[in-house]
Coordinates of C-alpha atoms and ligand atoms in Angstrom, one line a residue:
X1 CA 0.0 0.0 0.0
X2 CA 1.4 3.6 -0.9
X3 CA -0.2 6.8 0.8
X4 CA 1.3 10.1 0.4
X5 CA 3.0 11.4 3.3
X6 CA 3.2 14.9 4.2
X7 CA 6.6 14.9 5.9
X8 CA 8.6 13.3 2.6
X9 CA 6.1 15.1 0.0
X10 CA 5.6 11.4 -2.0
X11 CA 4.4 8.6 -1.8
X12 CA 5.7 6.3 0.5
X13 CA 5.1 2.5 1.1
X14 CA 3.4 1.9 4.1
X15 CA 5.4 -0.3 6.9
X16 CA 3.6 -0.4 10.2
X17 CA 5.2 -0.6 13.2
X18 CA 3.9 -3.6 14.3
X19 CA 3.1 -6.3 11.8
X20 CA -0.7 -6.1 10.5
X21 CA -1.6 -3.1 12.9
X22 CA -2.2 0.7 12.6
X23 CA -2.0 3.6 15.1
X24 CA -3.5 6.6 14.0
X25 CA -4.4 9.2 15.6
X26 CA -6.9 12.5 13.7
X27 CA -7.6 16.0 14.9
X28 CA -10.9 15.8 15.5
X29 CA -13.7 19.0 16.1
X30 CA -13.4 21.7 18.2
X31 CA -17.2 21.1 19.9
X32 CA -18.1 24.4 20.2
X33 CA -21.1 24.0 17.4
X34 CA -22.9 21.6 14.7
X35 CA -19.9 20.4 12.6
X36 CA -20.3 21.6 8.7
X37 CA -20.0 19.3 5.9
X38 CA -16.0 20.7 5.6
X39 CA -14.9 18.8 8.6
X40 CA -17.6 16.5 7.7
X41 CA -15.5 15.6 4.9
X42 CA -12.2 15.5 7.3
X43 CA -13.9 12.6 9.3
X44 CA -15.6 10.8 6.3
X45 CA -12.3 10.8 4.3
X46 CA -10.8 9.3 7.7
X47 CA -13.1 7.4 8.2
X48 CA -13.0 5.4 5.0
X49 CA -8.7 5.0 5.0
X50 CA -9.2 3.4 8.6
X51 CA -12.0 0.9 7.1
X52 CA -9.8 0.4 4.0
X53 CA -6.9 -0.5 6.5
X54 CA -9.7 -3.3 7.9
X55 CA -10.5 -4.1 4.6
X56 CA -7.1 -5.2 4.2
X57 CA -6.6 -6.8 7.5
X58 CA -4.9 -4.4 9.6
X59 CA -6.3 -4.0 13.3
X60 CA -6.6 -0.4 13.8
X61 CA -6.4 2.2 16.6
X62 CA -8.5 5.1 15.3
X63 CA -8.0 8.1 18.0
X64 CA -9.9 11.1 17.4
X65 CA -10.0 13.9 19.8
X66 CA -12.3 16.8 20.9
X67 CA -10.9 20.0 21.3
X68 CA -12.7 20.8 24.3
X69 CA -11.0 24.3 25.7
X70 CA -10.4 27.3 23.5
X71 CA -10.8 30.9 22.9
X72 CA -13.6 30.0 20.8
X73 CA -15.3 27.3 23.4
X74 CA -14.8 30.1 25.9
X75 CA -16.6 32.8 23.7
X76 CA -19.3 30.7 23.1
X77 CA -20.2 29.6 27.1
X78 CA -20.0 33.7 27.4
X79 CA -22.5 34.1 24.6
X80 CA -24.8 31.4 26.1
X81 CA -24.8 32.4 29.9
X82 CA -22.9 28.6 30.6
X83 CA -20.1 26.4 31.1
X84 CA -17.5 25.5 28.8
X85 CA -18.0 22.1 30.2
X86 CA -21.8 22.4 29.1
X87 CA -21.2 23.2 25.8
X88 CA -18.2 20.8 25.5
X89 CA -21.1 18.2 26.6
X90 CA -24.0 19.2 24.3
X91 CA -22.0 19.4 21.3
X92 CA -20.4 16.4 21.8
X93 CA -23.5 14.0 22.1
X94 CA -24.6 16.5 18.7
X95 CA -21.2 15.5 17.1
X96 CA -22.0 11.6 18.0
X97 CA -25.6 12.0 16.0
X98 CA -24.5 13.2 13.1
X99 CA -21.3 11.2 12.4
X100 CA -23.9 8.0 13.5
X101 CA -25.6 9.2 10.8
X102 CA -23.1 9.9 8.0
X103 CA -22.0 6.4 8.8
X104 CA -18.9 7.4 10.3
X105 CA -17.8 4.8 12.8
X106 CA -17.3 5.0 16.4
X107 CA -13.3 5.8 17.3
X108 CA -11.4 3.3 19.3
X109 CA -11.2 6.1 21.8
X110 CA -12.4 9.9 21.4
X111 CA -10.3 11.9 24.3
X112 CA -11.5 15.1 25.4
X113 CA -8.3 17.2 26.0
X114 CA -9.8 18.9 29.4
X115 CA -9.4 15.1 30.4
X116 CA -5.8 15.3 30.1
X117 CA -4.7 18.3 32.2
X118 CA -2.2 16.8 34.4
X119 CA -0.7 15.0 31.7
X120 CA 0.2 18.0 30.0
X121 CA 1.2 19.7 33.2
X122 CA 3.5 16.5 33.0
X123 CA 4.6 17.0 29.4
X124 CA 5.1 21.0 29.5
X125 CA 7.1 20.7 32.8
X126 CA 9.6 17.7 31.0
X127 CA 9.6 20.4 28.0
X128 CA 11.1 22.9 30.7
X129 CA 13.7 20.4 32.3
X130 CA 15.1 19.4 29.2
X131 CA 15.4 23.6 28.3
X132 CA 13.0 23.6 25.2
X133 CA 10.1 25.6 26.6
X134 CA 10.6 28.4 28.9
X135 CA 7.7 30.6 31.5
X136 CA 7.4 34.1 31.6
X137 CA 4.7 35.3 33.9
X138 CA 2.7 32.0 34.1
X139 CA 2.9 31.2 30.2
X140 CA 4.9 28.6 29.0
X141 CA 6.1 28.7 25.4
X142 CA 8.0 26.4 23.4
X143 CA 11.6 27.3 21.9
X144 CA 11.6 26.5 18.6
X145 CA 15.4 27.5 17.9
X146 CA 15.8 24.4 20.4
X147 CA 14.0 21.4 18.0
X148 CA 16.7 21.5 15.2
X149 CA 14.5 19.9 12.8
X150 CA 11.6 22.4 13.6
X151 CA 9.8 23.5 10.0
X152 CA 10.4 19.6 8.3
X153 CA 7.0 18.9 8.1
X154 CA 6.5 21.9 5.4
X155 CA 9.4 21.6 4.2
X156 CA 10.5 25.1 5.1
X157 CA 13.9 26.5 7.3
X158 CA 13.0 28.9 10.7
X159 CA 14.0 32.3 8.1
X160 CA 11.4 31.2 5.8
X161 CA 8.9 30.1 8.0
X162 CA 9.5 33.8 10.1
X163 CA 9.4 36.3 6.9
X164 CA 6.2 34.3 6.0
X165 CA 4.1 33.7 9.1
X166 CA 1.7 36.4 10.2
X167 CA 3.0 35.6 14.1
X168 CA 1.0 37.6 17.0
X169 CA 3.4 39.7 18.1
X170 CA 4.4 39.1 22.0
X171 CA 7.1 40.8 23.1
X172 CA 7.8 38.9 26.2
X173 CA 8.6 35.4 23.8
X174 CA 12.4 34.7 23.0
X175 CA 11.9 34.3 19.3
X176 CA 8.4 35.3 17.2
X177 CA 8.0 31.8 16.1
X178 CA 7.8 30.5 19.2
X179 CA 4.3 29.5 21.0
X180 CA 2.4 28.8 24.0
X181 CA 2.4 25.7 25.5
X182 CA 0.7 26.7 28.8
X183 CA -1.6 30.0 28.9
X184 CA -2.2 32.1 32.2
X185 CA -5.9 32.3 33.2
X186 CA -7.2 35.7 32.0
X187 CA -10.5 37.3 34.1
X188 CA -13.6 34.8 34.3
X189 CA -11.5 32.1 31.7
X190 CA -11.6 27.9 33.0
X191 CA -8.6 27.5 34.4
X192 CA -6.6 24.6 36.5
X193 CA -3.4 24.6 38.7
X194 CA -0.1 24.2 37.6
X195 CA 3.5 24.9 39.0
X196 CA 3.5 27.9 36.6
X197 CA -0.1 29.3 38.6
X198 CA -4.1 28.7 37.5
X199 CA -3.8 28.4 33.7
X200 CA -4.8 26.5 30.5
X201 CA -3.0 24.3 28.2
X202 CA -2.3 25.8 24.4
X203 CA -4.4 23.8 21.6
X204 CA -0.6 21.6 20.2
X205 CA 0.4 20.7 23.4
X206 CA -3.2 19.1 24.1
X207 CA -2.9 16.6 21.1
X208 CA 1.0 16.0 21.3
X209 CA -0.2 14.8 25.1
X210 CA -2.9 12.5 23.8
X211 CA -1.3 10.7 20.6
X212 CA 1.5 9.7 23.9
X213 CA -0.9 8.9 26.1
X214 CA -3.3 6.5 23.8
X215 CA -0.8 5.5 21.5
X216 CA 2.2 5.6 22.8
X217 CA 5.9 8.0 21.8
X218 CA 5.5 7.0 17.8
X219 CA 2.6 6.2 15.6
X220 CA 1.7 5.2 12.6
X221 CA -0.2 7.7 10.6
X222 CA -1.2 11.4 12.0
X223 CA -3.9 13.1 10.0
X224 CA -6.1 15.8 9.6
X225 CA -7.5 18.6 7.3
X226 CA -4.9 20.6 4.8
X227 CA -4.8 23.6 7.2
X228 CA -3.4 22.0 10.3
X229 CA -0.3 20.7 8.8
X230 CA 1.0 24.9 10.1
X231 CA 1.6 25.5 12.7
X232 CA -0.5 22.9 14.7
X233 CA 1.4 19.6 13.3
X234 CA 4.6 21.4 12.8
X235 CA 4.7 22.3 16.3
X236 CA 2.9 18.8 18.1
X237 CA 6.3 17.4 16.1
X238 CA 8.3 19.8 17.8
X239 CA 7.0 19.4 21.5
X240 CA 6.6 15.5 21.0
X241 CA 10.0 14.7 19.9
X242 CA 12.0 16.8 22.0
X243 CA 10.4 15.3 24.6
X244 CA 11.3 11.8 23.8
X245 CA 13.5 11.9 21.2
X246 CA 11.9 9.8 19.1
X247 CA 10.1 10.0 15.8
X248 CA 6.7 11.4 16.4
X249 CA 4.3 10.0 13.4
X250 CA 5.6 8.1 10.5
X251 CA 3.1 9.3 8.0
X252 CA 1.3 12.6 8.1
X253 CA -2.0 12.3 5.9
X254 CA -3.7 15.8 5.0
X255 CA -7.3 16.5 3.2
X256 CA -7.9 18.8 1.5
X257 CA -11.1 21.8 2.3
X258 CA -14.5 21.6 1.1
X259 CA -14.9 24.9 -0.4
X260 CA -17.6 27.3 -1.6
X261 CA -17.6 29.5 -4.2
X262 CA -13.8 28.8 -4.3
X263 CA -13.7 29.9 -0.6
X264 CA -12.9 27.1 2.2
X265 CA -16.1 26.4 3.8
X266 CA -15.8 27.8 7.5
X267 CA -17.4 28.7 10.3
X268 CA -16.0 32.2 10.7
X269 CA -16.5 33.1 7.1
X270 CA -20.6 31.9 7.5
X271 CA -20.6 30.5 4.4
X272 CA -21.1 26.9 5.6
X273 CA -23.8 23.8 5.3
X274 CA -23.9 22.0 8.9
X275 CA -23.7 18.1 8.1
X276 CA -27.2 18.3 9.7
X277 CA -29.1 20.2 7.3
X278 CA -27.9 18.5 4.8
X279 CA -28.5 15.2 5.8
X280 CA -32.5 16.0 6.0
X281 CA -32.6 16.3 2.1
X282 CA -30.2 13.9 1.6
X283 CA -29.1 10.1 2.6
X284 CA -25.3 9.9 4.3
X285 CA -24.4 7.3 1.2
X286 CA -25.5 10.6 -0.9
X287 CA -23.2 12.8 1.0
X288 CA -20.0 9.9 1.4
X289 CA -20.8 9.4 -2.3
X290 CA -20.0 13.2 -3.4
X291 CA -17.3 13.3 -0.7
X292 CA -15.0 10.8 -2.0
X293 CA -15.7 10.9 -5.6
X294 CA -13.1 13.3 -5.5
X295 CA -9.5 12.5 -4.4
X296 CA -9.2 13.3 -0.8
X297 CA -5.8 15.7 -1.5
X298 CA -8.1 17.6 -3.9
X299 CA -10.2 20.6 -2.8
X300 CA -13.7 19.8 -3.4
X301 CA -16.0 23.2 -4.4
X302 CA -19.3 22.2 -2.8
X303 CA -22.6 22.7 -4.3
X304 CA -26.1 21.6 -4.7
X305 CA -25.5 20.7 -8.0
X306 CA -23.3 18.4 -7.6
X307 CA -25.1 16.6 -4.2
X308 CA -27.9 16.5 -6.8
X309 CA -25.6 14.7 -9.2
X310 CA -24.2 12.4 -6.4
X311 CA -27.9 11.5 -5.7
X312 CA -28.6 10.1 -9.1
X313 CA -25.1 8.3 -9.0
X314 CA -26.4 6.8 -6.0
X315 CA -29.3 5.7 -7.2
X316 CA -28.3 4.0 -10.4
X317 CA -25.8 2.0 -7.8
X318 CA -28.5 1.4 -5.7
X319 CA -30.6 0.5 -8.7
X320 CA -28.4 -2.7 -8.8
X321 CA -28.9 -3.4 -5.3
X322 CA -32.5 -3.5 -5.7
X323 CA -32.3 -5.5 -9.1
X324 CA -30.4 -8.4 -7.5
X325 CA -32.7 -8.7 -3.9
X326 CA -36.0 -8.7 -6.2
X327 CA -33.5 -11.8 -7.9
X328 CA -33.2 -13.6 -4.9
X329 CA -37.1 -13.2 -4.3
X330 CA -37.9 -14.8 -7.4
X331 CA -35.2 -17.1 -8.7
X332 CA -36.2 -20.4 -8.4
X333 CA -32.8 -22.1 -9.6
X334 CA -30.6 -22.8 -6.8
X335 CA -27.1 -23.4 -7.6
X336 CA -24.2 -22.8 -9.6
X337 CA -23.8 -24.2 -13.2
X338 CA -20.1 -24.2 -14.7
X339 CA -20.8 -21.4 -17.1
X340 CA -22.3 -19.4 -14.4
X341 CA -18.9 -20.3 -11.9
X342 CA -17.1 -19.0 -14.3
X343 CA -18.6 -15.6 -14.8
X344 CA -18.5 -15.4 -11.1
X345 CA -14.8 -15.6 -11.0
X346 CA -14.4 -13.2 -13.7
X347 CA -16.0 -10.6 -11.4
X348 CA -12.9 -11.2 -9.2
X349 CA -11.4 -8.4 -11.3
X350 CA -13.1 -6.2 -10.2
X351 CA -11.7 -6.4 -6.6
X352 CA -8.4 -6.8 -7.4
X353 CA -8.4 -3.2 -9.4
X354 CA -10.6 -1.8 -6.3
X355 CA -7.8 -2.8 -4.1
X356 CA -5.1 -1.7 -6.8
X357 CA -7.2 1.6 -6.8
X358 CA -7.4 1.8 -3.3
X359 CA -4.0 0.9 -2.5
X360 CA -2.9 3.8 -4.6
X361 CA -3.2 6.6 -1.9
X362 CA -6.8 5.5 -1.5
X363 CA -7.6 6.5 -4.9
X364 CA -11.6 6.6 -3.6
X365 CA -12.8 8.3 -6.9
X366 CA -11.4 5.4 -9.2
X367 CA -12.9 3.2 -6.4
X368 CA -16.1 4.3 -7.5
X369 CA -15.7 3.6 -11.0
X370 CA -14.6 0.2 -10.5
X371 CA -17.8 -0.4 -8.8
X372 CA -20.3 1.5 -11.9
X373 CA -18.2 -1.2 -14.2
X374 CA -19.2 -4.3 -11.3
X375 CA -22.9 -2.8 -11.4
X376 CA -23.0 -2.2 -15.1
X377 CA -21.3 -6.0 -15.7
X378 CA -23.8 -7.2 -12.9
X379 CA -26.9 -5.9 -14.7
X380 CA -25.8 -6.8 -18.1
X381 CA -25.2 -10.6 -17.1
X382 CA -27.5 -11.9 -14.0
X383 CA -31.3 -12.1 -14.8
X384 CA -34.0 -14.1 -13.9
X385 CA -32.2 -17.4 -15.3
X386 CA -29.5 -17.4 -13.2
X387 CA -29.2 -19.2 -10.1
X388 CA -29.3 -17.8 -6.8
X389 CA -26.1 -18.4 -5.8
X390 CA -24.6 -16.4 -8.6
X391 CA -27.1 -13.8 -7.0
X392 CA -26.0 -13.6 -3.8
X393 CA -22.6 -13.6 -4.8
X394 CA -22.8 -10.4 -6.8
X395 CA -24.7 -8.8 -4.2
X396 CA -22.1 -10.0 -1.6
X397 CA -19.6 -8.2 -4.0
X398 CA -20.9 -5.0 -4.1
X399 CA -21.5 -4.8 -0.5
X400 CA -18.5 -5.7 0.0
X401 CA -16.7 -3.0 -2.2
X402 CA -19.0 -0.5 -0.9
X403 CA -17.8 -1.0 2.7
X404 CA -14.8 1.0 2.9
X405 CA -16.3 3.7 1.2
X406 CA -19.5 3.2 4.0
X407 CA -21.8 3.1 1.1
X408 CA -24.5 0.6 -0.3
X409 CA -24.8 -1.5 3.0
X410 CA -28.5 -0.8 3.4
X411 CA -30.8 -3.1 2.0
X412 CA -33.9 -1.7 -1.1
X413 CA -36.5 -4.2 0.5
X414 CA -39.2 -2.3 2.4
X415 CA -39.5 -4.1 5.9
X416 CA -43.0 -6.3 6.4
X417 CA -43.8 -3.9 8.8
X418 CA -43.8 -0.9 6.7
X419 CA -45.3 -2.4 3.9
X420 CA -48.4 -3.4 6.1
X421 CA -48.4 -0.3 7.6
X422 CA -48.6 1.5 4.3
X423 CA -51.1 -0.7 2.9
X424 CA -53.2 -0.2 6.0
X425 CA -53.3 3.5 5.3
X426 CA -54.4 2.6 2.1
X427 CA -57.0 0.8 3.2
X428 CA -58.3 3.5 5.3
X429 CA -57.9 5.6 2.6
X430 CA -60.1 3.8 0.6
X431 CA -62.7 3.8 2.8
X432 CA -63.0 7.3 3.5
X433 CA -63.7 7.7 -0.2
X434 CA -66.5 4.7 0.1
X435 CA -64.1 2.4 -2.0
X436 CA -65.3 -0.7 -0.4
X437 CA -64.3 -2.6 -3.3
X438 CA -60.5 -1.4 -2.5
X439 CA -60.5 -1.7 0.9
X440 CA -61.8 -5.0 0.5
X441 CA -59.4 -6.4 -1.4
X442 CA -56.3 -5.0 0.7
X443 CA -57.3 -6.9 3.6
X444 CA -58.1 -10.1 1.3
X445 CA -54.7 -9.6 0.4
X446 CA -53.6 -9.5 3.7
X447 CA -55.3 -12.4 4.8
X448 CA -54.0 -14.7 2.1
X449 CA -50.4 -13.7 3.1
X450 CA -51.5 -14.5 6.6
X451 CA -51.8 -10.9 8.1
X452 CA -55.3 -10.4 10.1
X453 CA -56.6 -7.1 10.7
X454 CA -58.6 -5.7 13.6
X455 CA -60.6 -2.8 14.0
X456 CA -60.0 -1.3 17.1
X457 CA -61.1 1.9 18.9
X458 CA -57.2 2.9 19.1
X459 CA -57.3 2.4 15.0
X460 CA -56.2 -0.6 12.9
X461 CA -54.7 -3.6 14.7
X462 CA -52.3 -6.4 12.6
X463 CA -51.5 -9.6 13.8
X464 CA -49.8 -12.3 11.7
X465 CA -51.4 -15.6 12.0
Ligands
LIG1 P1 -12.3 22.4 13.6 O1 -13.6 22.0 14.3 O2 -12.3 23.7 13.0 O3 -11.1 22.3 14.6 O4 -12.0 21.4 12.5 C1 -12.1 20.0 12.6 C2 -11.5 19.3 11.4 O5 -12.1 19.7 10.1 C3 -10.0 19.6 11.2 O6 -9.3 18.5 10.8 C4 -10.0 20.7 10.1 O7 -8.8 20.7 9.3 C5 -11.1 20.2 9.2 N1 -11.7 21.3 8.4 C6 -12.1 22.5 8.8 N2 -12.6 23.2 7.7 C7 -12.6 22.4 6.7 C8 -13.0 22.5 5.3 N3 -13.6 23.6 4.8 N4 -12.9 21.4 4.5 C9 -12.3 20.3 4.9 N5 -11.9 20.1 6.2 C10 -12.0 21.1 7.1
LIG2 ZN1 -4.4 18.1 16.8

């Protein structure tokens, strides 16, 4: 497998640590708010590379983290008469709903930094021993002159990084580029103990502390969207390896924005779509769908149009789906005959370019073709003659190609349930409008597939015999 790595700026083979396993850890929200479909696309891009990694076998350890104290966590509990905790809490649990419902699975762990204070009371006061971070009235900053190697990750020397940064100017810090590790409480701000007085940790040092914690001193892969690669993965290198001296993340993994009009899609600019609205026009495969038919280091410029567009793609994949379960409703042959073995093993190409796709950087949008080729081979070659096992099969397949991607696992049958509830409507329905002819015949119909109906005074009552 071959991802492109940040740190070496090409494509790298990927060798684990530890045969047949993955730690990786992803910057996760700050849970201040909904989440927009921009860092929507952060975790669903994420989300598919860890289920391509179980795909191919590989056990992984999927940290992501909530950024649960900030300037803008604080401004919010201010604008809201609460807690940070409180809004930490509620937009966490809202975070959970809407990921559940873009499919996006559960992490193996998903810390919330506030959790972690003496840990990085522990890490900031090692960064001081060993001389790379030094206080000045209760803050603690980080001495960038001291990591050698500081500026590898984009590719750029201290001078460079300097004449180009806009850096907030603070007089009282050794060097402009360097930055706070530890921040003294200001007037009515959260704040905990620590040696250097009642303070707050700075936003690197919090996920720096966490990837040690839950993962250990190196990992695997480090992600996260395009615009964290500067400062904040630049500087969790920094503070991580000079306080072990080891090498902090083998391969850094960036995605690129959602934007808008050419703009990247963000909360301060207003000119986002919260994952939540979105998802009541459209279904999560819809919105996975448009998300990775583009290549994840490739800016996406969102609009309706082209959700629209994803819809339809969705439904002509879908369209298979359904094709094959009505098969298996109706076939009456049951199993394989040569001819029909054979065509089953020649869908095995398929796969194997999937995975050659796939392997490629997790090439998800020539993913997607492979699988309109499967479904347009499928449709073209399995009718009503075939046997059921050749059925199944297919359908096996394209489930199972979907799965990474978190699309096409849900099933086109309507459940017995809703069918009978939607016939009993109609029933009722037909009886308003003195259709006693109708009505009759629904529960007929009912009857002969064993479903009785009784009139009660709470409405219509279904029993199956
Ligand atoms: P935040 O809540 O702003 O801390 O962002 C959470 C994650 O979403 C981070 O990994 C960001 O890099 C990512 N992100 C923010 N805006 C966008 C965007 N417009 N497109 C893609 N990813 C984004
Ligand atoms: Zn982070």
């Amino acid at each position: 497998m071959k991802l492109y790595n940040t740190l070496t700026r090409k494509k790298d083979e990927f060798k684990p640590i530890t045969p047949k396993k993955v730690k990786m850890y992803v910057c996760g929200p700050t849970v201040y708010n909904y989440f927009h479909i921009g860092n929507g696309r952060t975790f669903i891009v994420f989300d598919t590379i860890r289920r391509y990694f179980q795909y191919r076998g590989y056990e992984v350890e999927f940290i992501q983290n909530f950024t649960d104290i900030d300037d803008k966590m604080i401004n919010k509990a201010k604008d809201e008469n609460t807690t940070v905790k409180e809004i930490g809490d509620k937009y966490i649990s809202e975070y959970y709903k809407d990921a559940d419902a873009l499919n996006i699975k559960r992490a193996t762990v998903n810390p919330r930094a506030t959790e972690y204070i003496e840990d990085i009371i522990d890490f900031v006061k090692t960064l001081i021993e060993k001389r790379f971070a030094y206080e000045i009235d209760g803050d603690v900053y980080f001495s960038t002159k001291k990591f050698d190697s500081y500026g590898k990750l984009s590719g750029q020397n201290l001078e460079n990084l300097q004449a180009g940064a806009r850096i907030n100017v603070d007089e009282r810090k050794k060097d402009p580029m360097d930055f706070a590790i530890w921040k003294t409480q200001k007037p009515g701000e959260p704040a905990w103990k620590s040696p250097w007085g009642m303070g707050r940790p700075g936003w690197h040092i919090e996920c720096s502390c966490m990837v040690k914690k839950l993962l250990g001193d190196t990992i695997d892969i480090h992600a996260g969207g395009m615009d964290l690669s500067f400062p904040h993965h630049e500087n969790e290198i920094a503070q991580s390896e000079s306080l072990t001296g080891k090498p902090f993340a083998n391969y850094w993994l960036h995605s690129a924005f959602v934007n808008i009009n050419n703009q990247k899609m963000s909360k301060s600019l207003n000119n986002f779509f919260t994952a939540r609205d979105i998802l009541k026009e459209y279904d999560a495969d819809v919105v996975r769908f448009l998300m990775l038919s583009a290549h994840y280091r490739i800016q996406l410029n969102f609009s309706k149009e082209l959700l629209d567009s994803a819809k339809s793609s969705m439904e002509r994949l879908y369209n298979t789906v359904s094709n094959l379960e009505n098969l298996l409703d109706e076939i009456t042959k049951q199993n394989l005959d040569n001819e029909e073995e054979n065509y089953l093993n020649s869908l095995d190409k398929y796969r194997d370019k999937y995975i050659e796709k796939m392997d490629d950087d997790f090439n998800t949008a020539d993913a997607i073709s492979v699988l309109f080729e499967l479904s347009k081979d499928v449709n073209t070659n399995i009718d009503i003659y075939s046997s059921k096992e050749l059925v199944k099969k297919a359908l096996e397949l394209v489930r199972e190609l979907g799965e990474p991607l978190g699309i096409l696992q849900k099933t086109t049958k309507i459940s017995l349930e809703d069918e009978i509830e939607a016939l009993i409507e109609a029933r009722q329905n037909a009886r308003k409008n003195k259709n006693f002819a109708m009505s009759d015949k629904i529960r007929d119909d009912l009857k002969a597939r064993g479903i009785m109906l009784e009139d009660t005074a709470q409405g219509v009552r279904w029993k199956k015999n």
